[in-house]
Short mmCIF file of C-alpha atoms and ligand atoms in Angstrom, two decimals:
data_model
loop_
_atom_site.label_atom_id
_atom_site.label_comp_id
_atom_site.label_asym_id
_atom_site.label_seq_id
_atom_site.Cartn_x
_atom_site.Cartn_y
_atom_site.Cartn_z
CA MET A 1 -28.73 -5.97 -11.10
CA LYS A 2 -26.37 -8.89 -11.77
CA ILE A 3 -22.65 -9.25 -12.36
CA GLU A 4 -22.27 -10.11 -16.02
CA SER A 5 -18.50 -10.28 -16.47
CA ALA A 6 -15.22 -9.57 -14.73
CA LYS A 7 -11.71 -9.13 -16.11
CA LEU A 8 -8.23 -8.02 -15.12
CA ILE A 9 -6.21 -5.21 -16.66
CA ILE A 10 -2.53 -5.79 -15.91
CA CYS A 11 -0.28 -2.92 -16.93
CA SER A 12 3.01 -1.23 -16.12
CA PRO A 13 2.86 2.55 -16.65
CA ASP A 14 6.16 3.24 -14.81
CA ARG A 15 5.26 0.44 -12.37
CA ASN A 16 2.99 -2.64 -12.27
CA PHE A 17 -0.70 -2.46 -11.46
CA VAL A 18 -3.35 -5.20 -11.45
CA THR A 19 -6.84 -3.76 -11.82
CA LEU A 20 -10.14 -5.64 -11.64
CA LYS A 21 -13.13 -4.48 -13.67
CA ILE A 22 -16.53 -5.93 -12.77
CA VAL A 23 -19.32 -5.25 -15.28
CA THR A 24 -23.06 -5.57 -14.54
CA ASP A 25 -26.00 -6.40 -16.80
CA GLU A 26 -27.13 -2.75 -16.44
CA GLY A 27 -23.88 -1.50 -17.94
CA ILE A 28 -22.55 -0.07 -14.66
CA TYR A 29 -19.02 -1.24 -13.88
CA GLY A 30 -16.70 -0.98 -10.89
CA LEU A 31 -12.92 -0.95 -10.49
CA GLY A 32 -10.81 -2.61 -7.81
CA ASP A 33 -7.06 -2.57 -7.18
CA ALA A 34 -5.39 -6.00 -6.81
CA THR A 35 -1.74 -4.89 -6.84
CA LEU A 36 0.68 -6.72 -4.52
CA ASN A 37 4.10 -5.21 -5.16
CA GLY A 38 6.60 -7.78 -6.46
CA ARG A 39 4.03 -10.64 -6.40
CA GLU A 40 1.46 -9.20 -8.83
CA LEU A 41 0.71 -12.27 -10.93
CA ALA A 42 -0.02 -14.45 -7.89
CA VAL A 43 -3.03 -12.26 -7.10
CA ALA A 44 -4.00 -12.08 -10.78
CA SER A 45 -4.02 -15.87 -11.01
CA TYR A 46 -5.95 -16.25 -7.71
CA LEU A 47 -8.61 -13.94 -9.12
CA THR A 48 -8.79 -15.38 -12.62
CA GLU A 49 -8.67 -19.04 -11.67
CA HIS A 50 -10.58 -19.09 -8.41
CA VAL A 51 -12.60 -15.94 -7.72
CA LEU A 52 -13.99 -14.40 -10.90
CA PRO A 53 -15.91 -17.52 -12.06
CA CYS A 54 -17.84 -17.45 -8.74
CA LEU A 55 -18.97 -13.85 -9.22
CA ILE A 56 -20.96 -14.20 -12.42
CA GLY A 57 -24.71 -13.87 -11.87
CA ARG A 58 -24.42 -12.51 -8.31
CA ASP A 59 -26.15 -9.37 -7.06
CA PRO A 60 -23.34 -6.75 -6.75
CA PHE A 61 -25.26 -4.98 -3.94
CA GLN A 62 -24.66 -7.93 -1.58
CA ILE A 63 -21.18 -6.73 -0.64
CA GLU A 64 -21.06 -8.28 2.84
CA ASP A 65 -22.30 -11.66 1.65
CA ILE A 66 -19.84 -11.75 -1.26
CA TRP A 67 -17.00 -10.82 1.11
CA GLN A 68 -17.91 -13.68 3.47
CA TYR A 69 -18.34 -16.04 0.51
CA LEU A 70 -14.80 -15.31 -0.70
CA TYR A 71 -13.23 -15.31 2.80
CA ARG A 72 -14.99 -18.14 4.65
CA GLY A 73 -15.96 -19.95 1.48
CA ALA A 74 -12.33 -20.54 0.47
CA TYR A 75 -11.75 -22.46 3.74
CA TRP A 76 -8.09 -21.28 3.59
CA ARG A 77 -7.88 -17.94 5.34
CA ARG A 78 -5.87 -14.74 5.21
CA GLY A 79 -2.54 -14.11 3.49
CA PRO A 80 -1.59 -11.16 1.27
CA VAL A 81 -2.55 -12.89 -2.00
CA THR A 82 -6.00 -13.97 -0.86
CA MET A 83 -6.80 -10.72 0.92
CA SER A 84 -5.66 -8.50 -1.98
CA ALA A 85 -7.89 -10.51 -4.32
CA ILE A 86 -10.89 -10.17 -1.99
CA ALA A 87 -10.12 -6.46 -1.61
CA ALA A 88 -10.20 -5.91 -5.36
CA VAL A 89 -13.67 -7.45 -5.61
CA ASP A 90 -14.85 -5.49 -2.57
CA MET A 91 -13.63 -2.13 -3.93
CA ALA A 92 -15.25 -2.78 -7.30
CA LEU A 93 -18.58 -3.59 -5.62
CA TRP A 94 -18.55 -0.37 -3.54
CA ASP A 95 -17.74 1.51 -6.75
CA ILE A 96 -20.72 -0.12 -8.50
CA LYS A 97 -23.06 0.61 -5.59
CA GLY A 98 -22.04 4.26 -5.52
CA LYS A 99 -22.54 4.61 -9.26
CA ALA A 100 -25.90 2.80 -9.14
CA LEU A 101 -27.13 5.10 -6.33
CA ASN A 102 -25.45 8.12 -7.92
CA THR A 103 -23.45 9.04 -4.82
CA PRO A 104 -19.77 9.04 -3.78
CA VAL A 105 -18.64 6.06 -1.70
CA TYR A 106 -18.02 8.26 1.36
CA ASN A 107 -21.79 8.73 1.61
CA LEU A 108 -22.27 4.97 1.75
CA LEU A 109 -19.81 4.83 4.67
CA GLY A 110 -21.67 7.30 6.87
CA GLY A 111 -21.05 10.58 5.08
CA LYS A 112 -18.40 13.27 5.60
CA SER A 113 -16.86 13.49 9.08
CA ARG A 114 -14.48 16.25 7.94
CA GLU A 115 -13.89 18.59 5.02
CA GLY A 116 -10.59 17.15 3.79
CA VAL A 117 -8.22 14.24 4.38
CA LEU A 118 -4.91 15.27 6.00
CA VAL A 119 -2.03 13.69 4.10
CA TYR A 120 1.72 13.30 4.57
CA THR A 121 4.25 12.92 1.82
CA HIS A 122 7.85 11.70 1.54
CA ALA A 123 11.00 13.80 1.81
CA ASN A 124 14.28 12.05 1.11
CA GLY A 125 17.93 12.91 0.79
CA SER A 126 21.25 11.17 0.55
CA ASP A 127 22.42 13.20 3.57
CA ILE A 128 21.01 15.60 6.19
CA ALA A 129 21.37 18.72 4.04
CA GLU A 130 19.47 17.13 1.14
CA ALA A 131 16.81 15.72 3.45
CA VAL A 132 16.23 19.10 5.13
CA ASP A 133 15.98 20.74 1.73
CA SER A 134 13.47 18.12 0.59
CA VAL A 135 11.30 18.59 3.72
CA GLN A 136 11.31 22.36 3.13
CA ARG A 137 10.35 21.96 -0.51
CA HIS A 138 7.37 19.75 0.39
CA ALA A 139 6.28 22.16 3.10
CA ALA A 140 6.43 24.95 0.50
CA GLU A 141 4.17 22.85 -1.77
CA GLY A 142 1.56 23.02 1.00
CA TYR A 143 2.08 19.74 2.87
CA LEU A 144 1.38 20.01 6.61
CA ALA A 145 2.98 16.64 7.36
CA VAL A 146 6.20 15.24 5.89
CA ARG A 147 8.02 11.95 6.36
CA ALA A 148 11.81 12.45 6.50
CA GLN A 149 14.33 9.76 5.48
CA SER A 150 18.03 10.16 4.79
CA GLY A 151 21.00 8.10 3.73
CA VAL A 152 23.05 7.12 6.79
CA PRO A 153 26.82 7.67 6.50
CA GLY A 154 28.30 4.26 5.74
CA VAL A 155 24.94 2.79 4.56
CA ALA A 156 24.05 5.30 1.88
CA SER A 157 21.90 2.95 -0.23
CA SER A 158 19.52 2.34 2.66
CA TYR A 159 15.67 2.40 2.67
CA GLY A 160 14.01 5.60 1.58
CA VAL A 161 16.99 7.12 -0.22
CA PRO A 162 16.33 8.05 -3.85
CA LYS A 163 18.66 7.43 -6.74
CA SER A 164 19.63 10.37 -8.96
CA GLY A 165 17.33 12.98 -7.46
CA LYS A 166 14.09 11.13 -8.39
CA PRO A 167 11.27 10.48 -5.90
CA TYR A 168 12.03 7.31 -3.95
CA GLU A 169 10.55 4.28 -5.70
CA PRO A 170 11.62 0.92 -4.34
CA ALA A 171 10.28 -1.52 -6.96
CA GLU A 172 12.80 -2.28 -9.66
CA ARG A 173 12.53 -4.23 -12.87
CA GLY A 174 14.86 -7.22 -13.03
CA LEU A 175 15.90 -9.34 -10.06
CA PRO A 176 15.94 -7.92 -6.49
CA SER A 177 18.71 -5.41 -5.82
CA GLU A 178 20.65 -5.52 -2.55
CA SER A 179 21.03 -2.67 -0.08
CA LEU A 180 23.14 -2.38 3.06
CA TRP A 181 22.17 -1.88 6.66
CA SER A 182 23.85 -1.01 9.96
CA THR A 183 21.63 -0.58 13.02
CA GLU A 184 24.47 0.99 15.00
CA LYS A 185 25.15 3.73 12.44
CA TYR A 186 21.41 4.33 11.94
CA LEU A 187 20.64 4.72 15.65
CA ASN A 188 23.46 7.21 16.10
CA PHE A 189 22.40 9.17 13.05
CA VAL A 190 18.60 9.59 13.11
CA PRO A 191 18.36 11.99 16.10
CA LYS A 192 20.83 14.30 14.27
CA LEU A 193 18.59 14.23 11.20
CA PHE A 194 15.51 15.29 13.17
CA ASP A 195 17.44 17.90 15.15
CA ALA A 196 18.41 19.52 11.85
CA VAL A 197 14.91 19.20 10.35
CA ARG A 198 13.20 20.74 13.40
CA LYS A 199 15.71 23.61 13.51
CA ALA A 200 15.13 24.36 9.84
CA CYS A 201 11.36 23.85 9.73
CA GLY A 202 10.08 25.00 13.12
CA GLU A 203 7.71 23.34 15.56
CA ASP A 204 4.44 23.23 13.64
CA LEU A 205 5.16 20.93 10.69
CA HIS A 206 4.16 17.32 11.42
CA LEU A 207 7.22 15.10 11.01
CA LEU A 208 7.14 11.35 10.49
CA HIS A 209 9.79 8.67 10.11
CA ASP A 210 9.71 5.09 8.77
CA VAL A 211 11.99 2.54 10.49
CA HIS A 212 10.80 -0.13 8.03
CA HIS A 213 10.86 -3.03 10.52
CA ARG A 214 14.61 -2.83 11.04
CA LEU A 215 15.07 -2.65 14.81
CA THR A 216 14.62 -5.00 17.74
CA PRO A 217 12.14 -3.80 20.37
CA ILE A 218 14.82 -2.44 22.71
CA GLU A 219 16.59 -0.65 19.84
CA ALA A 220 13.26 0.85 18.78
CA ALA A 221 12.65 1.96 22.36
CA ARG A 222 16.02 3.76 22.34
CA LEU A 223 15.17 5.49 19.06
CA GLY A 224 11.71 6.53 20.24
CA LYS A 225 13.21 8.05 23.40
CA ALA A 226 15.97 9.85 21.48
CA LEU A 227 13.39 11.37 19.11
CA GLU A 228 11.08 12.69 21.85
CA PRO A 229 12.49 16.26 21.78
CA TYR A 230 11.44 16.48 18.11
CA HIS A 231 7.85 15.35 18.87
CA LEU A 232 7.28 13.20 15.79
CA PHE A 233 3.75 12.60 14.52
CA TRP A 234 4.83 8.94 14.45
CA MET A 235 7.63 6.42 14.32
CA GLU A 236 6.57 3.83 11.74
CA ASP A 237 7.15 0.05 11.78
CA PRO A 238 9.78 0.23 14.53
CA THR A 239 10.05 -3.59 14.67
CA PRO A 240 8.45 -6.51 12.81
CA ALA A 241 4.94 -7.13 14.14
CA GLU A 242 4.44 -10.86 13.70
CA ASN A 243 4.90 -10.96 17.47
CA GLN A 244 2.46 -8.24 18.42
CA GLU A 245 3.61 -8.33 22.03
CA ALA A 246 7.02 -6.97 20.93
CA PHE A 247 5.40 -3.54 20.91
CA ARG A 248 4.73 -3.65 24.64
CA LEU A 249 8.42 -3.10 25.39
CA ILE A 250 8.69 -0.12 23.01
CA ARG A 251 5.54 1.40 24.48
CA GLU A 252 6.82 1.12 28.03
CA HIS A 253 9.87 3.22 27.20
CA THR A 254 8.76 6.04 24.94
CA VAL A 255 5.94 8.51 24.28
CA THR A 256 6.86 8.83 20.59
CA PRO A 257 3.62 7.73 18.84
CA ILE A 258 3.80 4.41 16.98
CA ALA A 259 2.28 3.43 13.62
CA THR A 260 2.34 -0.01 12.06
CA GLY A 261 0.42 -2.32 9.75
CA GLU A 262 1.32 -1.73 6.08
CA VAL A 263 2.16 -5.43 5.66
CA PHE A 264 -0.88 -6.67 7.62
CA ASN A 265 -3.57 -8.45 5.66
CA SER A 266 -6.08 -9.19 8.39
CA PHE A 267 -7.62 -7.47 11.36
CA TRP A 268 -6.12 -10.30 13.44
CA ASP A 269 -2.61 -9.01 12.66
CA ALA A 270 -3.53 -5.91 14.65
CA HIS A 271 -5.88 -7.29 17.29
CA ASP A 272 -3.47 -7.34 20.25
CA LEU A 273 -1.72 -4.15 19.16
CA ILE A 274 -5.03 -2.31 19.27
CA ARG A 275 -6.70 -3.79 22.32
CA ASN A 276 -3.55 -3.25 24.41
CA GLN A 277 -3.09 0.26 23.02
CA TRP A 278 0.48 -0.56 21.99
CA ILE A 279 0.08 1.53 18.82
CA ASP A 280 -1.46 4.89 17.98
CA TYR A 281 -2.02 4.53 14.22
CA LEU A 282 -3.10 1.53 12.15
CA ARG A 283 -1.37 1.55 8.75
CA MET A 284 -3.27 -1.24 7.03
CA THR A 285 -4.48 -0.44 3.57
CA ILE A 286 -7.65 -1.20 1.69
CA VAL A 287 -6.00 -3.30 -1.03
CA HIS A 288 -3.87 -5.55 1.17
CA GLY A 289 -6.26 -5.70 4.10
CA GLY A 290 -9.29 -7.25 2.42
CA GLY A 291 -11.14 -4.19 1.14
CA ILE A 292 -13.36 -1.43 2.48
CA THR A 293 -15.66 -3.97 4.17
CA ALA A 294 -12.81 -5.47 6.20
CA LEU A 295 -11.09 -2.18 7.02
CA LYS A 296 -14.32 -0.58 8.25
CA LYS A 297 -14.56 -3.30 10.89
CA ALA A 298 -10.88 -2.92 11.85
CA ALA A 299 -11.21 0.88 12.08
CA ASP A 300 -14.35 0.62 14.22
CA PHE A 301 -12.58 -1.78 16.60
CA ALA A 302 -9.59 0.59 16.74
CA ALA A 303 -11.87 3.54 17.53
CA VAL A 304 -12.88 1.93 20.81
CA TYR A 305 -9.21 2.07 21.89
CA GLN A 306 -8.51 5.58 20.55
CA VAL A 307 -6.29 4.14 17.80
CA ARG A 308 -6.57 6.15 14.60
CA THR A 309 -5.94 5.26 10.96
CA GLY A 310 -2.83 6.21 8.98
CA PHE A 311 -3.26 4.11 5.86
CA HIS A 312 -0.39 3.07 3.61
CA GLY A 313 -0.34 5.11 0.38
CA ALA A 314 2.94 4.47 -1.46
CA THR A 315 2.97 4.44 -5.26
CA ASP A 316 2.57 0.65 -5.41
CA LEU A 317 -1.05 1.18 -4.32
CA SER A 318 -2.89 2.20 -7.46
CA PRO A 319 -5.06 5.32 -7.83
CA VAL A 320 -8.06 3.03 -7.24
CA THR A 321 -6.80 2.24 -3.73
CA MET A 322 -5.90 5.89 -3.20
CA ALA A 323 -9.47 6.91 -4.03
CA ALA A 324 -10.92 4.21 -1.78
CA ALA A 325 -8.69 5.38 1.09
CA LEU A 326 -9.78 9.00 0.60
CA HIS A 327 -13.51 8.15 0.68
CA PHE A 328 -12.83 6.03 3.75
CA GLY A 329 -10.74 8.71 5.47
CA LEU A 330 -13.34 11.39 4.82
CA ALA A 331 -16.08 9.26 6.38
CA ILE A 332 -14.78 7.47 9.48
CA HIS A 333 -14.52 9.30 12.79
CA ASN A 334 -11.14 7.92 13.93
CA PHE A 335 -9.21 8.94 10.81
CA GLY A 336 -5.65 10.10 11.63
CA ILE A 337 -3.67 10.81 8.47
CA GLN A 338 -3.26 9.34 4.97
CA GLU A 339 0.06 8.69 3.23
CA HIS A 340 0.31 10.39 -0.15
CA MET A 341 3.21 9.58 -2.42
CA PRO A 342 2.11 11.12 -5.73
CA HIS A 343 1.95 8.85 -8.77
CA THR A 344 3.80 9.76 -11.95
CA LYS A 345 2.08 11.76 -14.67
CA LEU A 346 1.77 8.61 -16.79
CA MET A 347 0.14 6.62 -13.97
CA ASP A 348 -2.36 9.46 -13.48
CA GLU A 349 -3.11 9.44 -17.23
CA VAL A 350 -3.81 5.70 -17.19
CA PHE A 351 -6.08 6.20 -14.15
CA PRO A 352 -7.95 9.52 -14.58
CA HIS A 353 -9.45 10.39 -11.19
CA ALA A 354 -11.66 12.83 -9.32
CA TYR A 355 -9.44 13.16 -6.23
CA SER A 356 -7.19 16.18 -5.72
CA PHE A 357 -4.65 17.77 -3.37
CA ASN A 358 -4.83 21.27 -1.96
CA ALA A 359 -2.94 22.91 0.93
CA GLY A 360 -2.08 19.77 2.87
CA TYR A 361 -5.37 17.94 2.37
CA MET A 362 -6.78 15.58 -0.22
CA TYR A 363 -10.35 15.42 -1.42
CA PRO A 364 -11.97 12.35 -3.02
CA GLY A 365 -14.24 14.49 -5.20
CA ASP A 366 -17.98 14.09 -5.65
CA ALA A 367 -18.13 11.69 -8.59
CA PRO A 368 -20.43 8.71 -7.97
CA GLY A 369 -18.63 5.59 -6.70
CA LEU A 370 -14.87 5.83 -6.17
CA GLY A 371 -14.33 8.40 -8.94
CA VAL A 372 -11.53 6.61 -10.79
CA GLU A 373 -11.43 5.44 -14.42
CA ILE A 374 -8.92 3.36 -16.35
CA ASP A 375 -7.84 4.23 -19.88
CA GLU A 376 -7.62 0.66 -21.17
CA ALA A 377 -6.12 1.61 -24.54
CA LEU A 378 -3.32 3.55 -22.88
CA ALA A 379 -2.79 0.81 -20.26
CA ALA A 380 -2.36 -1.74 -23.08
CA LYS A 381 0.68 0.17 -24.34
CA TYR A 382 2.53 -0.62 -21.08
CA PRO A 383 2.60 -4.39 -20.52
CA TYR A 384 3.56 -5.98 -17.20
CA GLN A 385 7.27 -6.30 -16.44
CA ARG A 386 8.57 -8.47 -13.63
CA ALA A 387 9.81 -6.29 -10.75
CA TYR A 388 10.93 -6.86 -7.17
CA LEU A 389 11.45 -4.95 -3.97
CA PRO A 390 15.09 -4.87 -2.84
CA ILE A 391 16.53 -7.07 -0.12
CA ALA A 392 18.89 -5.82 2.63
CA ARG A 393 22.04 -7.22 4.20
CA LYS A 394 23.98 -6.15 7.25
CA LEU A 395 27.56 -5.01 6.68
CA ASP A 396 28.78 -8.58 7.39
CA GLY A 397 26.47 -10.04 4.73
CA THR A 398 23.65 -11.32 6.96
CA LEU A 399 20.23 -11.01 5.33
CA THR A 400 18.01 -8.65 7.32
CA ASP A 401 14.60 -6.95 7.03
CA TRP A 402 14.56 -4.53 4.12
C1 GCO B 501 5.74 3.32 3.05
C2 GCO B 501 6.27 1.99 2.72
C3 GCO B 501 6.74 1.79 1.34
C4 GCO B 501 6.90 0.29 1.12
C5 GCO B 501 6.40 -0.12 -0.20
C6 GCO B 501 6.49 -1.62 -0.40
O1 GCO B 501 5.70 3.60 4.24
O2 GCO B 501 5.32 4.02 2.16
O3 GCO B 501 7.12 1.50 3.71
O4 GCO B 501 7.91 2.50 1.05
O5 GCO B 501 8.22 -0.09 1.28
O6 GCO B 501 5.08 0.32 -0.32
O7 GCO B 501 5.81 -2.03 -1.55
MG1 MG B 502 6.36 2.18 5.59
#
């Protein structure tokens, strides 16, 4: 079998997605997600100009060799643009191999280690009452794990707070919007939020919270300690992780479990965090982390240190990445949890898929390959529109981590 052609489908059904389609001379094709939220066309151009011409004529079964060719062969290493492009090729090749062998991708990764993939979803509110209500509604839908975020009095437009009762969706068309931030108000507020949520929802529901890189290590340590009575499943991205050693200080002060990695693009971003056991969950994702091939190695390394996966799964990761993450999560032994922020009805129509949700778990389905299609005619009706993530400023105007 040989790769005959490769093309990109760039569309915006409610939000932007860049999808790679690799077609073989035997008519089998594979799909890969290349979406990098707010920087979509950089990855598209990297693929079109530099990667796709090198694929034609290659054997799509040689996934490892093609990965090394695109990674080492470029000389320039890592970075979100490069790694998302490599990931898209990698996903499409696993999809092709599964279809060619007539088996779901999870079988190529070692087979089922569990029956279903535990997922968590997002609950949001502009205040505590709304957030509690949202957690309860998601629990009633069957979720066993829910992430809770709330507007903080005085910084109501903060991360994770939806506008006009819609699910929270940060990417916005037009130039970046600005939101406000106050660490002091946030730190005083969050324990009250989780006190209310625990009282309303009982002890058994898994609760999660995303700090979104906004605290210094000592502030994060204070938050982790304050949240201990509410036994969170995890505290996410407590501080930026460019300096991996920053997590040592948090770890030394709190037993609240720590998850990080959604902005990582290489195993090396997580190397010290894992080998020092400064984190409990690795949140890298297949699209931004270099594909299934790269993440399998990262997950196997993490397994040695009892670090489990908790892959990123916001709506900016397309259904192709969602499917890849579900096959992956079903197969590996050290799976922890998978984020699930449901796509809109339109996004699901553009990407018909075999995966499903039932009673707190997701299932990749048994279709060969990844089990996702793209309706190209429908996708063509929704052309790309420039969109950005917001930026954040402190109350005095200083730019800070969003
Ligand atoms: C999450 C994330 C998202 C990101 C978004 C950026 O935990 O789901 O933090 O909300 O902000 O995916 O593109
Ligand atoms: Mg996050």
